[in-house]
Amino acid sequence: MNSFQIKTKVAFGTNSLQALTEIKNKNVWVICDRFLADGEGLQGLVGRLDASNNVHIFTDVVPDPPISKVAKGVSEAGKIQPQVMIAFGGGSAIDTAKGIYYFAKRLEKINIDTFIAVPTTSGTGSEVTAATVITDPTTKIKYPLFLDELIPDMAILDAQLVVTVPPTITANTGMDVLTHAIEAYVSKDANDYTDALGEKSVQLTLRYLTSCYDDGRNLHNREKMHNASTMAGMAFNCANLGLNHSIAHQLGAQFHVPHGLANAILLDAVIHFNAFKNPETEQKYAEMARICGIASRSDSNETAVRLLRGRITSMMEHMQMPQTLTAAGVAKEKVHAKMDEIATNALKDACLPTSPTTPTHQELKEILEQII
């Protein structure tokens, strides 16, 4: 028996932040980074909360959230005793909030009634997933955690919050969406429900991502990418991910390559590897290419996959994205020095078990060589 569920209530479209007005007489704790705390976005969010609420703000959020920041948040939670927790920001803010939420409930015995995620990037899908990623800065290892209780009760998708996202971040986070959807689609745990979400997410991303990069103020396009991100999150929350993310987690931990960019740099090589090693996976990639109008029914699977890879490459070129680690500013010598460690850790990554292929240590190093 298989199962599929979507726990999170999703508010989207114009004025979706109005959903916050329903919260009354609560101890509300907002988790965000300092940049958002100093901007109009946080003021707009807090302004939607009823005056009867007692609102607290936690701003000690940094990229690749380390264990120390989560521990600090848990300590603060013990003092504040929040009833409603709102994660406001990109993947790092939501990941930090999830880590705090999980450990605060256990270590501080806090009873949090409602956990809300308000993403300010269209990328991680974390607003609807059981996943969070915490980094150990000492070992430089990222630890993905998958726990159903980490799935937020509500996600608020307000496209107004992403119109000011810079083009580079739009590109990186958008390619993260594409990677989520594609990896969920070819996952060992994929099913009809996750496939439907993955297909729609890829269609929307192929159609709207470069437009968002070119004109970030276009609210219609931004809303479509925001929806694509959440759909991809719903897909991989059930189907999980694969090899692409297993390696990307290590590149982020070792070299601080932005997560979406690391995924994008790897995507062509991983699709090629998976398709070459597994005919059934090649068939799925080909079907995705046909559904999205990249390939025709008369094209062979090999041709369809090549066309899909070509479309991804052309998108990256359009958005002026680095296509190698060297172009992203990581010296070849550093990659070679860490290659065995990256390969070892990638093979232990929580995303790998659902990859349609499992590379050997040597094959993983060969994939890394292709992206240097």
mmCIF file of C-alpha atoms in Angstrom:
data_model
loop_
_atom_site.group_PDB
_atom_site.id
_atom_site.type_symbol
_atom_site.label_atom_id
_atom_site.label_comp_id
_atom_site.label_asym_id
_atom_site.label_seq_id
_atom_site.Cartn_x
_atom_site.Cartn_y
_atom_site.Cartn_z
ATOM 1 C CA MET A 1 0.000 0.000 0.000
ATOM 2 C CA ASN A 2 1.170 3.518 -0.853
ATOM 3 C CA SER A 3 -0.086 6.802 0.567
ATOM 4 C CA PHE A 4 -0.068 10.470 -0.350
ATOM 5 C CA GLN A 5 -1.108 13.478 1.712
ATOM 6 C CA ILE A 6 -0.806 17.245 1.722
ATOM 7 C CA LYS A 7 -0.933 18.470 5.301
ATOM 8 C CA THR A 8 -0.371 22.162 4.701
ATOM 9 C CA LYS A 9 -3.166 24.639 4.054
ATOM 10 C CA VAL A 10 -1.952 26.936 1.272
ATOM 11 C CA ALA A 11 -3.041 30.563 0.947
ATOM 12 C CA PHE A 12 -1.969 32.067 -2.378
ATOM 13 C CA GLY A 13 -2.744 34.867 -4.780
ATOM 14 C CA THR A 14 -3.393 38.551 -4.215
ATOM 15 C CA ASN A 15 -3.448 39.657 -0.584
ATOM 16 C CA SER A 16 -2.793 36.167 0.774
ATOM 17 C CA LEU A 17 -1.113 37.676 3.864
ATOM 18 C CA GLN A 18 -4.642 38.501 4.970
ATOM 19 C CA ALA A 19 -4.734 34.939 6.303
ATOM 20 C CA LEU A 20 -2.729 36.231 9.284
ATOM 21 C CA THR A 21 -5.629 38.410 10.451
ATOM 22 C CA GLU A 22 -7.340 35.287 11.762
ATOM 23 C CA ILE A 23 -4.707 34.960 14.511
ATOM 24 C CA LYS A 24 -5.887 36.625 17.740
ATOM 25 C CA ASN A 25 -4.805 36.697 21.388
ATOM 26 C CA LYS A 26 -1.694 34.610 20.791
ATOM 27 C CA ASN A 27 1.975 34.756 21.652
ATOM 28 C CA VAL A 28 3.408 35.033 18.112
ATOM 29 C CA TRP A 29 7.072 34.445 17.294
ATOM 30 C CA VAL A 30 8.436 35.451 13.878
ATOM 31 C CA ILE A 31 11.711 33.916 12.659
ATOM 32 C CA CYS A 32 13.511 35.866 9.909
ATOM 33 C CA ASP A 33 16.959 37.173 8.961
ATOM 34 C CA ARG A 34 18.256 40.654 9.796
ATOM 35 C CA PHE A 35 17.855 41.879 6.225
ATOM 36 C CA LEU A 36 14.126 41.159 6.231
ATOM 37 C CA ALA A 37 13.774 42.520 9.753
ATOM 38 C CA ASP A 38 15.054 45.899 8.562
ATOM 39 C CA GLY A 39 12.828 46.029 5.478
ATOM 40 C CA GLU A 40 9.228 46.741 4.664
ATOM 41 C CA GLY A 41 8.376 43.068 4.287
ATOM 42 C CA LEU A 42 8.442 42.305 8.012
ATOM 43 C CA GLN A 43 6.525 45.487 8.794
ATOM 44 C CA GLY A 44 3.871 44.430 6.299
ATOM 45 C CA LEU A 45 3.642 40.968 7.816
ATOM 46 C CA VAL A 46 3.454 42.154 11.421
ATOM 47 C CA GLY A 47 0.976 44.825 10.357
ATOM 48 C CA ARG A 48 -1.478 42.078 9.335
ATOM 49 C CA LEU A 49 -1.438 40.588 12.823
ATOM 50 C CA ASP A 50 -4.233 41.649 15.139
ATOM 51 C CA ALA A 51 -3.282 44.051 17.946
ATOM 52 C CA SER A 52 -4.436 41.478 20.505
ATOM 53 C CA ASN A 53 -1.362 39.357 19.734
ATOM 54 C CA ASN A 54 1.951 39.598 21.574
ATOM 55 C CA VAL A 55 4.586 39.583 18.804
ATOM 56 C CA HIS A 56 8.270 38.669 19.199
ATOM 57 C CA ILE A 57 10.965 38.670 16.496
ATOM 58 C CA PHE A 58 14.032 36.397 16.182
ATOM 59 C CA THR A 59 16.541 37.594 13.573
ATOM 60 C CA ASP A 60 19.631 35.462 14.177
ATOM 61 C CA VAL A 61 19.300 33.592 10.876
ATOM 62 C CA VAL A 62 22.225 32.999 8.511
ATOM 63 C CA PRO A 63 22.692 31.009 5.285
ATOM 64 C CA ASP A 64 23.307 27.280 5.731
ATOM 65 C CA PRO A 65 21.884 27.439 9.287
ATOM 66 C CA PRO A 66 24.393 25.993 11.750
ATOM 67 C CA ILE A 67 23.569 23.972 14.853
ATOM 68 C CA SER A 68 24.580 26.916 17.083
ATOM 69 C CA LYS A 69 21.853 29.210 15.682
ATOM 70 C CA VAL A 70 19.215 26.536 16.196
ATOM 71 C CA ALA A 71 20.398 26.068 19.795
ATOM 72 C CA LYS A 72 20.168 29.820 20.404
ATOM 73 C CA GLY A 73 16.640 29.837 19.019
ATOM 74 C CA VAL A 74 15.610 26.954 21.260
ATOM 75 C CA SER A 75 16.843 28.900 24.281
ATOM 76 C CA GLU A 76 14.882 31.988 23.179
ATOM 77 C CA ALA A 77 11.781 29.894 22.616
ATOM 78 C CA GLY A 78 11.946 28.729 26.212
ATOM 79 C CA LYS A 79 11.719 32.332 27.373
ATOM 80 C CA ILE A 80 9.032 33.438 24.910
ATOM 81 C CA GLN A 81 6.786 30.345 25.023
ATOM 82 C CA PRO A 82 5.248 31.019 21.562
ATOM 83 C CA GLN A 83 1.856 29.621 20.623
ATOM 84 C CA VAL A 84 2.175 30.591 16.960
ATOM 85 C CA MET A 85 5.465 30.392 15.082
ATOM 86 C CA ILE A 86 5.934 32.133 11.723
ATOM 87 C CA ALA A 87 8.945 31.336 9.530
ATOM 88 C CA PHE A 88 9.418 34.342 7.259
ATOM 89 C CA GLY A 89 12.112 34.308 4.584
ATOM 90 C CA GLY A 90 13.997 32.025 2.236
ATOM 91 C CA GLY A 91 15.149 28.477 2.792
ATOM 92 C CA SER A 92 17.592 29.360 5.567
ATOM 93 C CA ALA A 93 14.928 31.112 7.652
ATOM 94 C CA ILE A 94 12.438 28.285 7.229
ATOM 95 C CA ASP A 95 15.092 25.622 7.888
ATOM 96 C CA THR A 96 16.195 27.467 11.031
ATOM 97 C CA ALA A 97 12.608 27.793 12.223
ATOM 98 C CA LYS A 98 11.964 24.096 11.631
ATOM 99 C CA GLY A 99 15.029 23.130 13.626
ATOM 100 C CA ILE A 100 14.024 25.422 16.479
ATOM 101 C CA TYR A 101 10.413 24.186 16.323
ATOM 102 C CA TYR A 102 11.441 20.536 16.582
ATOM 103 C CA PHE A 103 13.931 20.848 19.422
ATOM 104 C CA ALA A 104 12.021 23.510 21.388
ATOM 105 C CA LYS A 105 8.998 21.239 21.641
ATOM 106 C CA ARG A 106 11.198 18.509 23.087
ATOM 107 C CA LEU A 107 13.809 20.308 25.131
ATOM 108 C CA GLU A 108 11.720 23.240 26.365
ATOM 109 C CA LYS A 109 8.356 21.427 26.351
ATOM 110 C CA ILE A 110 6.759 24.278 24.385
ATOM 111 C CA ASN A 111 3.233 23.842 23.056
ATOM 112 C CA ILE A 112 3.174 25.530 19.646
ATOM 113 C CA ASP A 113 -0.379 25.479 18.256
ATOM 114 C CA THR A 114 0.336 26.660 14.715
ATOM 115 C CA PHE A 115 3.451 26.692 12.543
ATOM 116 C CA ILE A 116 3.205 29.012 9.518
ATOM 117 C CA ALA A 117 5.739 29.432 6.688
ATOM 118 C CA VAL A 118 5.838 32.571 4.543
ATOM 119 C CA PRO A 119 8.498 32.102 1.831
ATOM 120 C CA THR A 120 10.200 35.143 0.315
ATOM 121 C CA THR A 121 11.928 33.197 -2.455
ATOM 122 C CA SER A 122 10.499 30.773 -4.991
ATOM 123 C CA GLY A 123 12.887 27.910 -4.471
ATOM 124 C CA THR A 124 13.072 25.536 -1.541
ATOM 125 C CA GLY A 125 9.452 24.416 -1.257
ATOM 126 C CA SER A 126 10.236 24.123 2.442
ATOM 127 C CA GLU A 127 6.891 25.701 3.297
ATOM 128 C CA VAL A 128 5.164 22.376 2.560
ATOM 129 C CA THR A 129 7.848 19.780 3.318
ATOM 130 C CA ALA A 130 9.040 17.633 6.187
ATOM 131 C CA ALA A 131 12.635 18.523 5.330
ATOM 132 C CA THR A 132 15.134 20.819 6.966
ATOM 133 C CA VAL A 133 18.901 21.043 6.512
ATOM 134 C CA ILE A 134 21.196 21.917 9.425
ATOM 135 C CA THR A 135 24.942 22.389 8.979
ATOM 136 C CA ASP A 136 27.758 21.370 11.299
ATOM 137 C CA PRO A 137 30.410 24.050 10.582
ATOM 138 C CA THR A 138 33.114 21.956 12.268
ATOM 139 C CA THR A 139 32.773 18.921 10.014
ATOM 140 C CA LYS A 140 31.331 20.973 7.114
ATOM 141 C CA ILE A 141 28.581 18.393 6.685
ATOM 142 C CA LYS A 142 24.961 19.271 5.948
ATOM 143 C CA TYR A 143 22.413 17.112 7.711
ATOM 144 C CA PRO A 144 19.015 16.856 5.981
ATOM 145 C CA LEU A 145 16.257 15.840 8.398
ATOM 146 C CA PHE A 146 12.899 14.423 7.272
ATOM 147 C CA LEU A 147 10.209 14.457 9.959
ATOM 148 C CA ASP A 148 6.491 14.776 9.280
ATOM 149 C CA GLU A 149 5.963 17.068 12.241
ATOM 150 C CA LEU A 150 8.217 19.649 10.557
ATOM 151 C CA ILE A 151 5.609 20.195 7.826
ATOM 152 C CA PRO A 152 4.091 23.651 8.453
ATOM 153 C CA ASP A 153 0.372 23.862 9.194
ATOM 154 C CA MET A 154 -0.022 26.754 6.751
ATOM 155 C CA ALA A 155 1.948 28.239 3.869
ATOM 156 C CA ILE A 156 1.257 31.767 2.700
ATOM 157 C CA LEU A 157 2.383 32.441 -0.881
ATOM 158 C CA ASP A 158 2.342 36.177 -1.490
ATOM 159 C CA ALA A 159 4.023 37.020 -4.787
ATOM 160 C CA GLN A 160 4.498 40.627 -3.641
ATOM 161 C CA LEU A 161 7.192 39.319 -1.293
ATOM 162 C CA VAL A 162 9.353 38.026 -4.167
ATOM 163 C CA VAL A 163 9.176 40.835 -6.720
ATOM 164 C CA THR A 164 12.316 42.460 -5.288
ATOM 165 C CA VAL A 165 14.389 39.261 -5.276
ATOM 166 C CA PRO A 166 17.552 40.035 -7.320
ATOM 167 C CA PRO A 167 18.018 38.291 -10.692
ATOM 168 C CA THR A 168 20.896 36.085 -9.493
ATOM 169 C CA ILE A 169 18.904 34.737 -6.559
ATOM 170 C CA THR A 170 15.845 34.375 -8.789
ATOM 171 C CA ALA A 171 17.945 32.179 -11.092
ATOM 172 C CA ASN A 172 19.484 30.081 -8.305
ATOM 173 C CA THR A 173 16.234 29.489 -6.445
ATOM 174 C CA GLY A 174 14.328 28.850 -9.652
ATOM 175 C CA MET A 175 16.779 26.159 -10.707
ATOM 176 C CA ASP A 176 16.335 24.624 -7.265
ATOM 177 C CA VAL A 177 12.613 24.346 -8.074
ATOM 178 C CA LEU A 178 13.402 22.645 -11.367
ATOM 179 C CA THR A 179 15.777 20.196 -9.685
ATOM 180 C CA HIS A 180 13.229 19.360 -6.974
ATOM 181 C CA ALA A 181 10.540 18.623 -9.541
ATOM 182 C CA ILE A 182 12.759 16.565 -11.839
ATOM 183 C CA GLU A 183 14.339 14.537 -9.036
ATOM 184 C CA ALA A 184 10.935 13.784 -7.502
ATOM 185 C CA TYR A 185 9.713 12.700 -10.951
ATOM 186 C CA VAL A 186 12.433 10.074 -11.401
ATOM 187 C CA SER A 187 12.618 9.060 -7.730
ATOM 188 C CA LYS A 188 12.191 5.414 -6.757
ATOM 189 C CA ASP A 189 9.233 6.547 -4.635
ATOM 190 C CA ALA A 190 7.505 8.563 -7.363
ATOM 191 C CA ASN A 191 3.808 7.851 -7.948
ATOM 192 C CA ASP A 192 0.948 9.231 -10.033
ATOM 193 C CA TYR A 193 0.264 12.024 -7.537
ATOM 194 C CA THR A 194 3.855 13.228 -7.224
ATOM 195 C CA ASP A 195 4.298 12.906 -10.991
ATOM 196 C CA ALA A 196 1.337 15.228 -11.599
ATOM 197 C CA LEU A 197 2.784 17.859 -9.269
ATOM 198 C CA GLY A 198 6.274 17.446 -10.721
ATOM 199 C CA GLU A 199 5.067 17.760 -14.299
ATOM 200 C CA LYS A 200 3.121 20.958 -13.590
ATOM 201 C CA SER A 201 6.016 22.435 -11.628
ATOM 202 C CA VAL A 202 8.467 21.794 -14.481
ATOM 203 C CA GLN A 203 6.027 23.220 -17.037
ATOM 204 C CA LEU A 204 5.596 26.412 -15.008
ATOM 205 C CA THR A 205 9.327 26.746 -14.346
ATOM 206 C CA LEU A 206 10.294 26.313 -17.989
ATOM 207 C CA ARG A 207 7.701 28.883 -18.993
ATOM 208 C CA TYR A 208 8.127 31.551 -16.307
ATOM 209 C CA LEU A 209 11.592 31.371 -14.682
ATOM 210 C CA THR A 210 13.579 33.270 -17.307
ATOM 211 C CA SER A 211 10.773 35.844 -17.506
ATOM 212 C CA CYS A 212 11.055 36.396 -13.743
ATOM 213 C CA TYR A 213 14.802 36.777 -14.191
ATOM 214 C CA ASP A 214 14.281 39.380 -16.946
ATOM 215 C CA ASP A 215 11.498 41.305 -15.197
ATOM 216 C CA GLY A 216 11.182 40.593 -11.501
ATOM 217 C CA ARG A 217 8.334 43.080 -11.079
ATOM 218 C CA ASN A 218 5.903 41.044 -13.184
ATOM 219 C CA LEU A 219 3.512 39.865 -10.468
ATOM 220 C CA HIS A 220 1.754 37.298 -12.661
ATOM 221 C CA ASN A 221 5.012 35.520 -13.540
ATOM 222 C CA ARG A 222 6.242 35.683 -9.962
ATOM 223 C CA GLU A 223 3.023 34.090 -8.714
ATOM 224 C CA LYS A 224 3.432 31.238 -11.215
ATOM 225 C CA MET A 225 6.991 30.555 -10.012
ATOM 226 C CA HIS A 226 5.873 30.760 -6.374
ATOM 227 C CA ASN A 227 3.239 28.114 -7.127
ATOM 228 C CA ALA A 228 5.768 25.994 -9.035
ATOM 229 C CA SER A 229 8.075 26.025 -6.032
ATOM 230 C CA THR A 230 5.368 24.845 -3.666
ATOM 231 C CA MET A 231 4.165 22.142 -6.069
ATOM 232 C CA ALA A 232 7.722 20.821 -6.385
ATOM 233 C CA GLY A 233 7.924 20.806 -2.588
ATOM 234 C CA MET A 234 4.723 18.771 -2.363
ATOM 235 C CA ALA A 235 6.127 16.316 -4.910
ATOM 236 C CA PHE A 236 9.470 15.713 -3.245
ATOM 237 C CA ASN A 237 7.994 15.709 0.243
ATOM 238 C CA CYS A 238 6.377 12.400 -0.724
ATOM 239 C CA ALA A 239 8.793 11.051 -3.368
ATOM 240 C CA ASN A 240 12.022 12.464 -1.872
ATOM 241 C CA LEU A 241 14.960 13.537 -4.048
ATOM 242 C CA GLY A 242 18.105 11.881 -5.355
ATOM 243 C CA LEU A 243 21.709 12.045 -6.461
ATOM 244 C CA ASN A 244 21.646 15.700 -7.516
ATOM 245 C CA HIS A 245 20.806 16.910 -4.031
ATOM 246 C CA SER A 246 23.076 14.350 -2.379
ATOM 247 C CA ILE A 247 26.074 15.958 -4.074
ATOM 248 C CA ALA A 248 24.770 19.538 -3.875
ATOM 249 C CA HIS A 249 24.505 19.320 -0.099
ATOM 250 C CA GLN A 250 28.228 18.564 0.071
ATOM 251 C CA LEU A 251 29.183 21.353 -2.348
ATOM 252 C CA GLY A 252 27.288 23.819 -0.194
ATOM 253 C CA ALA A 253 28.870 22.600 3.018
ATOM 254 C CA GLN A 254 32.426 22.447 1.642
ATOM 255 C CA PHE A 255 32.561 25.487 -0.636
ATOM 256 C CA HIS A 256 29.490 27.560 0.312
ATOM 257 C CA VAL A 257 28.136 27.350 -3.221
ATOM 258 C CA PRO A 258 24.503 28.575 -3.048
ATOM 259 C CA HIS A 259 22.263 25.534 -2.909
ATOM 260 C CA GLY A 260 20.230 26.282 -6.022
ATOM 261 C CA LEU A 261 23.362 27.047 -8.025
ATOM 262 C CA ALA A 262 25.016 23.810 -6.860
ATOM 263 C CA ASN A 263 21.957 21.894 -8.043
ATOM 264 C CA ALA A 264 21.939 23.720 -11.371
ATOM 265 C CA ILE A 265 25.621 23.039 -12.037
ATOM 266 C CA LEU A 266 25.062 19.339 -11.360
ATOM 267 C CA LEU A 267 21.765 18.869 -13.178
ATOM 268 C CA ASP A 268 23.029 18.131 -16.697
ATOM 269 C CA ALA A 269 25.656 15.639 -15.514
ATOM 270 C CA VAL A 270 23.235 13.864 -13.172
ATOM 271 C CA ILE A 271 20.490 13.561 -15.800
ATOM 272 C CA HIS A 272 23.048 12.142 -18.237
ATOM 273 C CA PHE A 273 24.333 9.656 -15.638
ATOM 274 C CA ASN A 274 20.876 8.507 -14.523
ATOM 275 C CA ALA A 275 19.593 8.139 -18.077
ATOM 276 C CA PHE A 276 22.685 6.239 -19.227
ATOM 277 C CA LYS A 277 22.603 3.845 -16.254
ATOM 278 C CA ASN A 278 18.858 3.179 -16.128
ATOM 279 C CA PRO A 279 16.608 2.796 -19.220
ATOM 280 C CA GLU A 280 13.442 3.238 -17.136
ATOM 281 C CA THR A 281 14.762 6.548 -15.839
ATOM 282 C CA GLU A 282 15.694 7.594 -19.362
ATOM 283 C CA GLN A 283 12.076 6.887 -20.329
ATOM 284 C CA LYS A 284 10.780 9.140 -17.550
ATOM 285 C CA TYR A 285 13.093 12.010 -18.448
ATOM 286 C CA ALA A 286 11.977 11.606 -22.060
ATOM 287 C CA GLU A 287 8.329 11.660 -21.041
ATOM 288 C CA MET A 288 8.908 14.864 -19.087
ATOM 289 C CA ALA A 289 10.503 16.425 -22.182
ATOM 290 C CA ARG A 290 7.500 15.413 -24.300
ATOM 291 C CA ILE A 291 4.913 16.624 -21.785
ATOM 292 C CA CYS A 292 6.658 19.999 -21.619
ATOM 293 C CA GLY A 293 6.781 20.320 -25.406
ATOM 294 C CA ILE A 294 10.557 20.082 -25.615
ATOM 295 C CA ALA A 295 10.468 16.816 -27.543
ATOM 296 C CA SER A 296 7.887 15.185 -29.799
ATOM 297 C CA ARG A 297 6.332 11.721 -29.588
ATOM 298 C CA SER A 298 8.388 10.680 -32.612
ATOM 299 C CA ASP A 299 11.694 11.493 -30.881
ATOM 300 C CA SER A 300 13.597 8.602 -29.360
ATOM 301 C CA ASN A 301 14.115 8.591 -25.605
ATOM 302 C CA GLU A 302 17.788 9.403 -26.122
ATOM 303 C CA THR A 303 16.928 12.402 -28.301
ATOM 304 C CA ALA A 304 14.233 13.610 -25.901
ATOM 305 C CA VAL A 305 16.637 13.503 -22.953
ATOM 306 C CA ARG A 306 19.260 15.368 -24.968
ATOM 307 C CA LEU A 307 16.683 18.051 -25.807
ATOM 308 C CA LEU A 308 15.699 18.333 -22.140
ATOM 309 C CA ARG A 309 19.330 18.771 -21.134
ATOM 310 C CA GLY A 310 19.780 21.343 -23.877
ATOM 311 C CA ARG A 311 16.797 23.344 -22.673
ATOM 312 C CA ILE A 312 18.183 23.405 -19.138
ATOM 313 C CA THR A 313 21.582 24.560 -20.409
ATOM 314 C CA SER A 314 20.014 27.321 -22.511
ATOM 315 C CA MET A 315 18.039 28.548 -19.494
ATOM 316 C CA MET A 316 21.214 28.751 -17.443
ATOM 317 C CA GLU A 317 22.969 30.612 -20.247
ATOM 318 C CA HIS A 318 20.057 33.051 -20.526
ATOM 319 C CA MET A 319 20.311 33.764 -16.790
ATOM 320 C CA GLN A 320 24.120 34.070 -16.977
ATOM 321 C CA MET A 321 24.635 31.277 -14.457
ATOM 322 C CA PRO A 322 28.012 29.604 -13.917
ATOM 323 C CA GLN A 323 27.946 26.088 -15.337
ATOM 324 C CA THR A 324 31.026 24.795 -13.550
ATOM 325 C CA LEU A 325 32.426 25.063 -10.045
ATOM 326 C CA THR A 326 35.420 26.967 -11.410
ATOM 327 C CA ALA A 327 33.106 29.526 -12.997
ATOM 328 C CA ALA A 328 31.329 29.756 -9.629
ATOM 329 C CA GLY A 329 34.610 30.748 -7.985
ATOM 330 C CA VAL A 330 35.764 27.407 -6.546
ATOM 331 C CA ALA A 331 39.395 26.597 -7.361
ATOM 332 C CA LYS A 332 40.063 23.246 -9.045
ATOM 333 C CA GLU A 333 42.666 22.361 -6.435
ATOM 334 C CA LYS A 334 40.118 22.755 -3.630
ATOM 335 C CA VAL A 335 37.654 20.453 -5.362
ATOM 336 C CA HIS A 336 40.310 17.816 -5.979
ATOM 337 C CA ALA A 337 41.488 18.038 -2.384
ATOM 338 C CA LYS A 338 37.977 17.393 -1.087
ATOM 339 C CA MET A 339 36.764 15.037 -3.790
ATOM 340 C CA ASP A 340 37.020 11.790 -1.803
ATOM 341 C CA GLU A 341 35.362 13.376 1.213
ATOM 342 C CA ILE A 342 32.537 14.803 -0.911
ATOM 343 C CA ALA A 343 31.964 11.437 -2.573
ATOM 344 C CA THR A 344 31.942 9.603 0.757
ATOM 345 C CA ASN A 345 29.480 12.015 2.346
ATOM 346 C CA ALA A 346 27.234 12.153 -0.725
ATOM 347 C CA LEU A 347 26.865 8.369 -0.589
ATOM 348 C CA LYS A 348 25.621 8.743 3.006
ATOM 349 C CA ASP A 349 23.198 11.559 2.206
ATOM 350 C CA ALA A 350 19.536 11.120 3.156
ATOM 351 C CA CYS A 351 18.429 11.892 -0.415
ATOM 352 C CA LEU A 352 20.393 9.090 -2.058
ATOM 353 C CA PRO A 353 18.217 6.053 -1.173
ATOM 354 C CA THR A 354 15.465 7.202 -3.563
ATOM 355 C CA SER A 355 17.835 8.046 -6.421
ATOM 356 C CA PRO A 356 17.024 5.877 -9.459
ATOM 357 C CA THR A 357 20.734 5.037 -9.627
ATOM 358 C CA THR A 358 23.357 4.586 -6.935
ATOM 359 C CA PRO A 359 26.837 5.499 -8.165
ATOM 360 C CA THR A 360 30.000 3.922 -6.921
ATOM 361 C CA HIS A 361 32.504 6.112 -5.124
ATOM 362 C CA GLN A 362 34.527 6.313 -8.347
ATOM 363 C CA GLU A 363 31.490 7.170 -10.477
ATOM 364 C CA LEU A 364 30.601 9.953 -8.090
ATOM 365 C CA LYS A 365 34.099 11.384 -8.444
ATOM 366 C CA GLU A 366 33.732 11.210 -12.222
ATOM 367 C CA ILE A 367 30.527 13.267 -12.002
ATOM 368 C CA LEU A 368 32.421 15.836 -9.936
ATOM 369 C CA GLU A 369 35.176 15.940 -12.553
ATOM 370 C CA GLN A 370 32.571 16.855 -15.179
ATOM 371 C CA ILE A 371 31.454 19.960 -13.269
ATOM 372 C CA ILE A 372 34.870 21.333 -12.344
#
